[in-house]
mmCIF file of N, CA, C and O in Angstrom:
data_model
loop_
_atom_site.group_PDB
_atom_site.id
_atom_site.type_symbol
_atom_site.label_atom_id
_atom_site.label_comp_id
_atom_site.label_asym_id
_atom_site.label_seq_id
_atom_site.Cartn_x
_atom_site.Cartn_y
_atom_site.Cartn_z
ATOM 1 N N UNK A 1 71.178 36.510 34.141
ATOM 2 C CA UNK A 1 71.753 37.368 34.966
ATOM 3 C C UNK A 1 73.223 37.002 34.833
ATOM 4 O O UNK A 1 73.593 35.803 34.904
ATOM 5 N N UNK A 2 73.976 38.069 34.735
ATOM 6 C CA UNK A 2 75.471 38.072 34.838
ATOM 7 C C UNK A 2 75.876 38.443 36.258
ATOM 8 O O UNK A 2 75.353 38.920 37.128
ATOM 9 N N UNK A 3 77.069 37.717 36.605
ATOM 10 C CA UNK A 3 77.639 37.616 37.901
ATOM 11 C C UNK A 3 78.353 38.847 38.342
ATOM 12 O O UNK A 3 78.588 39.655 37.628
ATOM 13 N N UNK A 4 78.168 39.475 39.523
ATOM 14 C CA UNK A 4 78.566 40.670 40.193
ATOM 15 C C UNK A 4 79.903 40.585 40.773
ATOM 16 O O UNK A 4 80.342 41.558 41.293
ATOM 17 N N UNK A 5 80.746 39.472 40.782
ATOM 18 C CA UNK A 5 82.154 39.349 41.302
ATOM 19 C C UNK A 5 83.151 40.605 40.949
ATOM 20 O O UNK A 5 83.753 41.108 41.899
ATOM 21 N N UNK A 6 82.807 40.883 39.837
ATOM 22 C CA UNK A 6 84.058 41.803 39.283
ATOM 23 C C UNK A 6 83.422 43.301 40.342
ATOM 24 O O UNK A 6 84.576 44.188 40.377
ATOM 25 N N UNK A 7 82.217 43.549 40.389
ATOM 26 C CA UNK A 7 81.827 44.794 41.127
ATOM 27 C C UNK A 7 82.606 44.656 42.373
ATOM 28 O O UNK A 7 82.895 45.762 42.561
ATOM 29 N N UNK A 8 82.220 43.830 43.310
ATOM 30 C CA UNK A 8 82.609 43.845 44.555
ATOM 31 C C UNK A 8 84.307 43.466 44.413
ATOM 32 O O UNK A 8 84.989 44.419 45.588
ATOM 33 N N UNK A 9 84.946 42.776 43.614
ATOM 34 C CA UNK A 9 86.510 43.083 43.655
ATOM 35 C C UNK A 9 87.127 44.466 43.663
ATOM 36 O O UNK A 9 88.010 44.698 43.793
ATOM 37 N N UNK A 10 86.271 44.883 42.321
ATOM 38 C CA UNK A 10 86.610 46.558 42.114
ATOM 39 C C UNK A 10 86.565 47.231 43.371
ATOM 40 O O UNK A 10 87.253 48.108 43.672
ATOM 41 N N UNK A 11 85.537 47.083 44.046
ATOM 42 C CA UNK A 11 85.248 48.264 45.196
ATOM 43 C C UNK A 11 86.374 47.280 46.531
ATOM 44 O O UNK A 11 87.097 48.588 46.823
ATOM 45 N N UNK A 12 86.578 46.014 46.481
ATOM 46 C CA UNK A 12 87.671 45.793 47.553
ATOM 47 C C UNK A 12 88.904 46.324 47.247
ATOM 48 O O UNK A 12 89.846 46.953 48.044
ATOM 49 N N UNK A 13 89.275 46.508 45.795
ATOM 50 C CA UNK A 13 90.763 46.845 45.496
ATOM 51 C C UNK A 13 90.842 48.325 45.817
ATOM 52 O O UNK A 13 92.055 48.570 45.682
ATOM 53 N N UNK A 14 89.917 48.855 45.888
ATOM 54 C CA UNK A 14 90.143 50.388 46.321
ATOM 55 C C UNK A 14 90.585 50.538 47.484
ATOM 56 O O UNK A 14 91.255 51.818 48.047
ATOM 57 N N UNK A 15 90.658 49.818 48.581
ATOM 58 C CA UNK A 15 91.364 50.159 49.565
ATOM 59 C C UNK A 15 92.067 49.250 50.184
ATOM 60 O O UNK A 15 92.469 47.855 49.755
ATOM 61 N N UNK A 16 92.899 49.554 51.279
ATOM 62 C CA UNK A 16 94.183 48.861 51.802
ATOM 63 C C UNK A 16 93.414 47.168 52.267
ATOM 64 O O UNK A 16 92.579 47.350 52.684
ATOM 65 N N UNK A 17 94.517 46.336 52.353
ATOM 66 C CA UNK A 17 94.516 45.299 52.743
ATOM 67 C C UNK A 17 93.548 45.333 54.328
ATOM 68 O O UNK A 17 92.737 44.401 54.568
ATOM 69 N N UNK A 18 94.060 46.358 55.169
ATOM 70 C CA UNK A 18 93.565 46.278 56.430
ATOM 71 C C UNK A 18 92.154 46.487 56.482
ATOM 72 O O UNK A 18 91.216 46.149 57.444
ATOM 73 N N UNK A 19 91.946 47.410 55.328
ATOM 74 C CA UNK A 19 90.320 47.984 55.314
ATOM 75 C C UNK A 19 89.146 46.732 55.073
ATOM 76 O O UNK A 19 87.979 46.906 55.399
ATOM 77 N N UNK A 20 89.671 45.682 54.461
ATOM 78 C CA UNK A 20 89.105 44.698 54.335
ATOM 79 C C UNK A 20 88.068 44.126 55.467
ATOM 80 O O UNK A 20 87.055 43.541 55.169
ATOM 81 N N UNK A 21 88.267 44.562 56.906
ATOM 82 C CA UNK A 21 87.633 44.057 57.737
ATOM 83 C C UNK A 21 86.317 45.285 58.273
ATOM 84 O O UNK A 21 85.426 44.779 58.794
ATOM 85 N N UNK A 22 86.810 46.226 57.583
ATOM 86 C CA UNK A 22 85.403 47.441 57.685
ATOM 87 C C UNK A 22 83.964 46.624 57.299
ATOM 88 O O UNK A 22 83.861 45.831 56.108
ATOM 89 N N UNK A 23 82.916 47.213 57.748
ATOM 90 C CA UNK A 23 81.615 46.754 57.294
ATOM 91 C C UNK A 23 81.659 47.243 55.833
ATOM 92 O O UNK A 23 82.246 48.352 55.255
ATOM 93 N N UNK A 24 80.462 46.600 55.143
ATOM 94 C CA UNK A 24 80.693 46.822 53.517
ATOM 95 C C UNK A 24 79.984 48.094 53.602
ATOM 96 O O UNK A 24 80.766 48.910 52.118
ATOM 97 N N UNK A 25 79.309 48.957 54.115
ATOM 98 C CA UNK A 25 78.692 50.305 53.827
ATOM 99 C C UNK A 25 80.166 51.289 53.769
ATOM 100 O O UNK A 25 80.014 52.405 53.199
ATOM 101 N N UNK A 26 80.870 51.158 54.631
ATOM 102 C CA UNK A 26 81.890 51.714 54.922
ATOM 103 C C UNK A 26 82.979 51.364 53.812
ATOM 104 O O UNK A 26 83.577 52.674 53.357
ATOM 105 N N UNK A 27 83.164 50.571 53.140
ATOM 106 C CA UNK A 27 83.917 50.250 51.832
ATOM 107 C C UNK A 27 83.242 50.966 50.515
ATOM 108 O O UNK A 27 83.686 51.572 49.910
ATOM 109 N N UNK A 28 81.814 50.800 50.535
ATOM 110 C CA UNK A 28 81.356 51.479 49.546
ATOM 111 C C UNK A 28 81.454 53.205 49.554
ATOM 112 O O UNK A 28 81.575 53.913 48.464
ATOM 113 N N UNK A 29 81.274 53.491 50.910
ATOM 114 C CA UNK A 29 81.342 55.239 51.040
ATOM 115 C C UNK A 29 82.598 55.514 50.790
ATOM 116 O O UNK A 29 82.849 56.506 49.888
ATOM 117 N N UNK A 30 83.632 54.866 50.877
ATOM 118 C CA UNK A 30 85.061 55.264 50.812
ATOM 119 C C UNK A 30 85.532 55.188 49.004
ATOM 120 O O UNK A 30 86.326 56.038 48.610
ATOM 121 N N UNK A 31 84.845 54.107 48.658
ATOM 122 C CA UNK A 31 84.996 53.974 47.331
ATOM 123 C C UNK A 31 84.407 55.124 46.358
ATOM 124 O O UNK A 31 85.002 55.192 45.282
ATOM 125 N N UNK A 32 83.631 55.597 46.857
ATOM 126 C CA UNK A 32 82.681 56.675 46.035
ATOM 127 C C UNK A 32 83.755 57.706 45.352
ATOM 128 O O UNK A 32 84.348 58.100 46.019
ATOM 129 N N UNK A 33 83.539 57.846 43.961
ATOM 130 C CA UNK A 33 84.519 59.189 43.406
ATOM 131 C C UNK A 33 85.837 58.644 43.066
ATOM 132 O O UNK A 33 86.559 59.440 42.560
ATOM 133 N N UNK A 34 86.024 57.262 43.210
ATOM 134 C CA UNK A 34 87.514 56.630 42.963
ATOM 135 C C UNK A 34 87.499 56.136 41.722
ATOM 136 O O UNK A 34 86.418 55.620 41.151
ATOM 137 N N UNK A 35 88.630 56.115 40.957
ATOM 138 C CA UNK A 35 88.949 55.206 39.655
ATOM 139 C C UNK A 35 89.514 54.109 39.730
ATOM 140 O O UNK A 35 90.748 54.251 40.597
ATOM 141 N N UNK A 36 89.450 53.236 39.479
ATOM 142 C CA UNK A 36 89.872 51.949 39.327
ATOM 143 C C UNK A 36 90.709 51.433 38.012
ATOM 144 O O UNK A 36 89.700 51.330 37.068
ATOM 145 N N UNK A 37 91.696 51.030 37.844
ATOM 146 C CA UNK A 37 92.464 50.655 36.484
ATOM 147 C C UNK A 37 92.454 49.392 36.493
ATOM 148 O O UNK A 37 93.255 48.650 37.183
ATOM 149 N N UNK A 38 91.623 48.766 35.596
ATOM 150 C CA UNK A 38 91.720 47.204 35.464
ATOM 151 C C UNK A 38 92.075 46.766 34.341
ATOM 152 O O UNK A 38 91.819 46.546 33.289
ATOM 153 N N UNK A 39 93.584 45.929 34.490
ATOM 154 C CA UNK A 39 94.079 45.678 33.408
ATOM 155 C C UNK A 39 93.845 44.187 32.725
ATOM 156 O O UNK A 39 93.984 43.057 33.718
ATOM 157 N N UNK A 40 93.267 44.125 31.811
ATOM 158 C CA UNK A 40 92.646 42.886 31.337
ATOM 159 C C UNK A 40 93.007 42.526 29.809
ATOM 160 O O UNK A 40 93.045 43.566 29.234
ATOM 161 N N UNK A 41 93.269 41.535 29.594
ATOM 162 C CA UNK A 41 93.279 40.926 28.012
ATOM 163 C C UNK A 41 92.000 41.667 27.286
ATOM 164 O O UNK A 41 90.897 41.420 27.657
ATOM 165 N N UNK A 42 92.174 42.293 26.401
ATOM 166 C CA UNK A 42 91.122 43.042 25.620
ATOM 167 C C UNK A 42 90.732 42.346 24.098
ATOM 168 O O UNK A 42 89.991 42.749 23.488
ATOM 169 N N UNK A 43 91.067 41.116 23.926
ATOM 170 C CA UNK A 43 90.850 40.576 22.953
ATOM 171 C C UNK A 43 89.694 39.573 22.636
ATOM 172 O O UNK A 43 89.635 39.011 21.765
ATOM 173 N N UNK A 44 89.068 39.574 23.582
ATOM 174 C CA UNK A 44 87.303 38.912 23.494
ATOM 175 C C UNK A 44 86.343 39.684 23.669
ATOM 176 O O UNK A 44 86.109 40.524 24.699
ATOM 177 N N UNK A 45 85.660 39.726 22.539
ATOM 178 C CA UNK A 45 84.413 40.552 22.414
ATOM 179 C C UNK A 45 83.456 40.345 23.774
ATOM 180 O O UNK A 45 82.972 41.226 24.567
ATOM 181 N N UNK A 46 83.027 38.775 24.265
ATOM 182 C CA UNK A 46 82.258 38.669 25.358
ATOM 183 C C UNK A 46 82.971 39.397 26.841
ATOM 184 O O UNK A 46 82.202 39.891 27.618
ATOM 185 N N UNK A 47 84.156 38.918 26.674
ATOM 186 C CA UNK A 47 84.705 39.804 28.307
ATOM 187 C C UNK A 47 84.231 41.042 28.204
ATOM 188 O O UNK A 47 84.220 41.677 28.983
ATOM 189 N N UNK A 48 85.016 41.934 27.197
ATOM 190 C CA UNK A 48 84.884 43.173 26.691
ATOM 191 C C UNK A 48 83.390 43.786 27.086
ATOM 192 O O UNK A 48 83.289 44.730 27.877
ATOM 193 N N UNK A 49 82.486 42.971 26.520
ATOM 194 C CA UNK A 49 81.100 43.410 26.895
ATOM 195 C C UNK A 49 80.731 43.430 28.560
ATOM 196 O O UNK A 49 80.069 44.240 28.975
ATOM 197 N N UNK A 50 81.404 42.417 29.175
ATOM 198 C CA UNK A 50 80.929 42.279 30.304
ATOM 199 C C UNK A 50 81.824 42.979 31.308
ATOM 200 O O UNK A 50 81.095 43.996 32.251
ATOM 201 N N UNK A 51 82.955 43.491 31.056
ATOM 202 C CA UNK A 51 83.590 44.546 31.706
ATOM 203 C C UNK A 51 82.692 45.956 31.742
ATOM 204 O O UNK A 51 82.812 46.795 32.435
ATOM 205 N N UNK A 52 82.129 46.025 30.318
ATOM 206 C CA UNK A 52 81.463 47.346 30.044
ATOM 207 C C UNK A 52 80.240 47.453 30.697
ATOM 208 O O UNK A 52 79.993 48.549 31.607
ATOM 209 N N UNK A 53 79.773 46.098 30.874
ATOM 210 C CA UNK A 53 78.599 46.064 31.684
ATOM 211 C C UNK A 53 78.730 46.494 33.225
ATOM 212 O O UNK A 53 78.166 46.993 33.979
ATOM 213 N N UNK A 54 79.900 46.023 33.654
ATOM 214 C CA UNK A 54 80.219 45.957 34.977
ATOM 215 C C UNK A 54 80.570 47.466 35.215
ATOM 216 O O UNK A 54 80.199 48.156 36.448
ATOM 217 N N UNK A 55 81.442 48.002 34.217
ATOM 218 C CA UNK A 55 81.572 49.665 34.309
ATOM 219 C C UNK A 55 80.679 50.398 34.565
ATOM 220 O O UNK A 55 80.257 51.138 35.519
ATOM 221 N N UNK A 56 79.324 50.170 33.972
ATOM 222 C CA UNK A 56 78.128 50.956 34.007
ATOM 223 C C UNK A 56 77.503 50.802 35.399
ATOM 224 O O UNK A 56 76.975 51.680 36.108
ATOM 225 N N UNK A 57 77.590 49.565 35.907
ATOM 226 C CA UNK A 57 76.913 49.385 37.229
ATOM 227 C C UNK A 57 77.767 49.907 38.399
ATOM 228 O O UNK A 57 77.103 50.568 39.279
ATOM 229 N N UNK A 58 79.025 50.034 37.983
ATOM 230 C CA UNK A 58 79.738 50.608 38.990
ATOM 231 C C UNK A 58 79.643 52.029 39.212
ATOM 232 O O UNK A 58 79.470 52.657 40.264
ATOM 233 N N UNK A 59 79.452 52.791 37.759
ATOM 234 C CA UNK A 59 79.297 54.098 37.914
ATOM 235 C C UNK A 59 78.156 54.444 38.345
ATOM 236 O O UNK A 59 77.968 55.593 39.283
ATOM 237 N N UNK A 60 76.981 53.834 38.161
ATOM 238 C CA UNK A 60 75.850 53.980 38.683
ATOM 239 C C UNK A 60 75.268 53.822 39.935
ATOM 240 O O UNK A 60 74.607 54.762 40.394
ATOM 241 N N UNK A 61 75.841 52.662 40.447
ATOM 242 C CA UNK A 61 75.418 52.250 41.805
ATOM 243 C C UNK A 61 76.227 52.794 42.760
ATOM 244 O O UNK A 61 75.918 52.669 44.153
ATOM 245 N N UNK A 62 77.831 53.070 42.453
ATOM 246 C CA UNK A 62 78.831 52.964 43.378
ATOM 247 C C UNK A 62 79.394 54.393 43.280
ATOM 248 O O UNK A 62 80.471 54.556 44.248
ATOM 249 N N UNK A 63 79.352 55.284 42.279
ATOM 250 C CA UNK A 63 80.083 56.182 41.861
ATOM 251 C C UNK A 63 81.389 56.063 41.750
ATOM 252 O O UNK A 63 82.357 56.694 42.316
ATOM 253 N N UNK A 64 81.938 54.871 41.212
ATOM 254 C CA UNK A 64 83.361 54.219 41.053
ATOM 255 C C UNK A 64 83.463 54.202 39.344
ATOM 256 O O UNK A 64 82.490 53.728 38.793
ATOM 257 N N UNK A 65 84.554 54.768 38.991
ATOM 258 C CA UNK A 65 84.876 54.623 37.890
ATOM 259 C C UNK A 65 85.862 53.890 37.318
ATOM 260 O O UNK A 65 87.058 53.655 37.996
ATOM 261 N N UNK A 66 85.553 52.566 36.576
ATOM 262 C CA UNK A 66 86.185 51.370 36.280
ATOM 263 C C UNK A 66 86.984 51.825 34.869
ATOM 264 O O UNK A 66 86.027 51.831 33.804
ATOM 265 N N UNK A 67 88.309 51.684 34.826
ATOM 266 C CA UNK A 67 88.819 51.865 33.487
ATOM 267 C C UNK A 67 89.202 50.691 33.062
ATOM 268 O O UNK A 67 90.249 49.881 33.625
ATOM 269 N N UNK A 68 89.125 50.127 31.967
ATOM 270 C CA UNK A 68 89.637 48.771 31.244
ATOM 271 C C UNK A 68 90.754 49.110 30.457
ATOM 272 O O UNK A 68 90.592 49.899 29.725
ATOM 273 N N UNK A 69 91.923 48.679 30.899
ATOM 274 C CA UNK A 69 92.956 48.713 30.106
ATOM 275 C C UNK A 69 93.531 47.666 29.504
ATOM 276 O O UNK A 69 93.634 46.407 30.194
ATOM 277 N N UNK A 70 93.141 47.750 28.312
ATOM 278 C CA UNK A 70 92.984 46.354 27.649
ATOM 279 C C UNK A 70 94.701 46.261 27.158
ATOM 280 O O UNK A 70 95.401 46.937 26.512
ATOM 281 N N UNK A 71 94.885 45.094 27.488
ATOM 282 C CA UNK A 71 96.452 44.483 27.211
ATOM 283 C C UNK A 71 96.363 43.251 26.036
ATOM 284 O O UNK A 71 95.559 42.414 26.386
ATOM 285 N N UNK A 72 97.638 43.414 25.542
ATOM 286 C CA UNK A 72 97.649 42.324 24.077
ATOM 287 C C UNK A 72 98.090 40.887 25.309
ATOM 288 O O UNK A 72 97.820 39.726 24.990
ATOM 289 N N UNK A 73 98.877 41.259 26.013
ATOM 290 C CA UNK A 73 99.631 40.153 27.029
ATOM 291 C C UNK A 73 99.786 40.759 28.579
ATOM 292 O O UNK A 73 100.339 41.786 28.659
ATOM 293 N N UNK A 74 99.002 39.829 29.308
ATOM 294 C CA UNK A 74 98.909 40.476 30.897
ATOM 295 C C UNK A 74 100.241 40.621 31.181
ATOM 296 O O UNK A 74 100.570 41.297 32.391
ATOM 297 N N UNK A 75 101.516 39.926 31.006
ATOM 298 C CA UNK A 75 102.741 40.405 31.261
ATOM 299 C C UNK A 75 103.129 41.806 31.125
ATOM 300 O O UNK A 75 103.860 42.107 32.081
ATOM 301 N N UNK A 76 102.595 42.560 30.328
ATOM 302 C CA UNK A 76 102.781 43.919 30.369
ATOM 303 C C UNK A 76 102.380 44.595 31.643
ATOM 304 O O UNK A 76 103.151 45.487 32.083
ATOM 305 N N UNK A 77 101.078 44.185 32.082
ATOM 306 C CA UNK A 77 100.874 45.025 33.237
ATOM 307 C C UNK A 77 101.627 44.341 34.575
ATOM 308 O O UNK A 77 102.003 44.829 35.455
ATOM 309 N N UNK A 78 102.210 43.059 34.785
ATOM 310 C CA UNK A 78 103.087 42.426 35.669
ATOM 311 C C UNK A 78 104.092 42.780 35.423
ATOM 312 O O UNK A 78 104.618 43.373 36.606
ATOM 313 N N UNK A 79 104.612 43.521 34.429
ATOM 314 C CA UNK A 79 105.988 43.915 34.471
ATOM 315 C C UNK A 79 106.087 45.566 35.026
ATOM 316 O O UNK A 79 106.852 46.079 35.566
ATOM 317 N N UNK A 80 104.871 46.201 34.738
ATOM 318 C CA UNK A 80 104.921 47.725 35.524
ATOM 319 C C UNK A 80 104.569 47.497 36.750
ATOM 320 O O UNK A 80 105.314 48.087 37.548
ATOM 321 N N UNK A 81 103.773 46.323 37.499
ATOM 322 C CA UNK A 81 103.703 46.064 38.772
ATOM 323 C C UNK A 81 105.080 46.044 39.380
ATOM 324 O O UNK A 81 105.577 46.433 40.374
ATOM 325 N N UNK A 82 106.016 45.176 38.864
ATOM 326 C CA UNK A 82 107.119 44.832 39.180
ATOM 327 C C UNK A 82 108.165 46.071 38.967
ATOM 328 O O UNK A 82 108.790 46.216 40.185
ATOM 329 N N UNK A 83 108.011 46.965 38.058
ATOM 330 C CA UNK A 83 108.966 48.031 37.788
ATOM 331 C C UNK A 83 108.582 48.895 39.054
ATOM 332 O O UNK A 83 109.195 49.610 39.384
ATOM 333 N N UNK A 84 107.383 49.313 39.259
ATOM 334 C CA UNK A 84 106.757 50.316 40.210
ATOM 335 C C UNK A 84 107.395 49.841 41.459
ATOM 336 O O UNK A 84 107.405 50.313 42.583
ATOM 337 N N UNK A 85 107.263 48.608 42.167
ATOM 338 C CA UNK A 85 107.657 48.027 43.169
ATOM 339 C C UNK A 85 108.959 48.074 43.477
ATOM 340 O O UNK A 85 109.499 48.687 44.584
ATOM 341 N N UNK A 86 110.062 47.672 42.236
ATOM 342 C CA UNK A 86 111.618 47.833 42.469
ATOM 343 C C UNK A 86 111.806 49.264 42.695
ATOM 344 O O UNK A 86 113.020 49.622 43.101
ATOM 345 N N UNK A 87 110.990 50.218 42.289
ATOM 346 C CA UNK A 87 111.356 51.668 42.321
ATOM 347 C C UNK A 87 110.855 52.294 43.755
ATOM 348 O O UNK A 87 110.698 53.625 43.660
ATOM 349 N N UNK A 88 110.258 51.510 44.689
ATOM 350 C CA UNK A 88 109.661 51.746 45.854
ATOM 351 C C UNK A 88 108.233 52.265 46.010
ATOM 352 O O UNK A 88 107.772 52.658 47.025
ATOM 353 N N UNK A 89 107.513 52.238 44.802
ATOM 354 C CA UNK A 89 106.067 52.449 45.051
ATOM 355 C C UNK A 89 105.444 51.296 45.638
ATOM 356 O O UNK A 89 105.337 50.299 45.193
ATOM 357 N N UNK A 90 104.779 51.538 47.012
ATOM 358 C CA UNK A 90 104.207 50.438 47.584
ATOM 359 C C UNK A 90 102.562 50.669 47.407
ATOM 360 O O UNK A 90 101.673 49.813 47.890
ATOM 361 N N UNK A 91 102.067 51.881 46.857
ATOM 362 C CA UNK A 91 100.716 52.272 46.593
ATOM 363 C C UNK A 91 100.534 53.029 45.599
ATOM 364 O O UNK A 91 101.497 54.052 45.270
ATOM 365 N N UNK A 92 99.352 53.170 45.031
ATOM 366 C CA UNK A 92 99.113 54.398 44.274
ATOM 367 C C UNK A 92 99.751 54.143 42.848
ATOM 368 O O UNK A 92 100.091 54.778 42.124
ATOM 369 N N UNK A 93 99.888 52.728 42.474
ATOM 370 C CA UNK A 93 100.635 52.402 41.241
ATOM 371 C C UNK A 93 99.483 52.609 39.923
ATOM 372 O O UNK A 93 98.611 52.907 40.259
ATOM 373 N N UNK A 94 99.797 51.823 38.836
ATOM 374 C CA UNK A 94 99.349 52.021 38.003
ATOM 375 C C UNK A 94 98.148 50.779 37.452
ATOM 376 O O UNK A 94 97.343 50.901 36.612
ATOM 377 N N UNK A 95 98.195 49.809 38.219
ATOM 378 C CA UNK A 95 97.421 48.786 37.967
ATOM 379 C C UNK A 95 97.184 48.408 39.346
ATOM 380 O O UNK A 95 97.312 48.349 40.365
ATOM 381 N N UNK A 96 95.514 48.680 39.326
ATOM 382 C CA UNK A 96 94.433 48.312 40.468
ATOM 383 C C UNK A 96 93.918 46.805 40.301
ATOM 384 O O UNK A 96 94.053 46.293 41.600
ATOM 385 N N UNK A 97 93.571 46.142 39.268
ATOM 386 C CA UNK A 97 93.194 44.970 39.095
ATOM 387 C C UNK A 97 93.730 44.219 37.898
ATOM 388 O O UNK A 97 94.114 45.036 37.297
ATOM 389 N N UNK A 98 93.872 43.095 38.054
ATOM 390 C CA UNK A 98 94.636 42.389 36.767
ATOM 391 C C UNK A 98 93.837 41.234 36.888
ATOM 392 O O UNK A 98 93.764 40.393 37.607
ATOM 393 N N UNK A 99 93.667 40.771 35.370
ATOM 394 C CA UNK A 99 92.939 39.335 35.074
ATOM 395 C C UNK A 99 93.552 39.018 33.679
ATOM 396 O O UNK A 99 93.727 39.394 32.925
#
């Protein structure tokens, strides 16, 4: 059986930090219908298969769309975060999860 940490992390990423104290049922309800952009290195078949598995589970069990943004170097995603933050964007950026 595969670990499900990515599913929990994905759902938690959908909400602001303040919302972490909400009951889990509320987190799941608020996450339904949303999309999460998961920036991760795309160069490993096993990791890509795991993310695909998690994507299917998130979609089927929680109505959350997980988009795997495959990067060659995770510094690309970090640079996007830094640029968006420097531009005044505090929420709604292009990177929801980073690995």
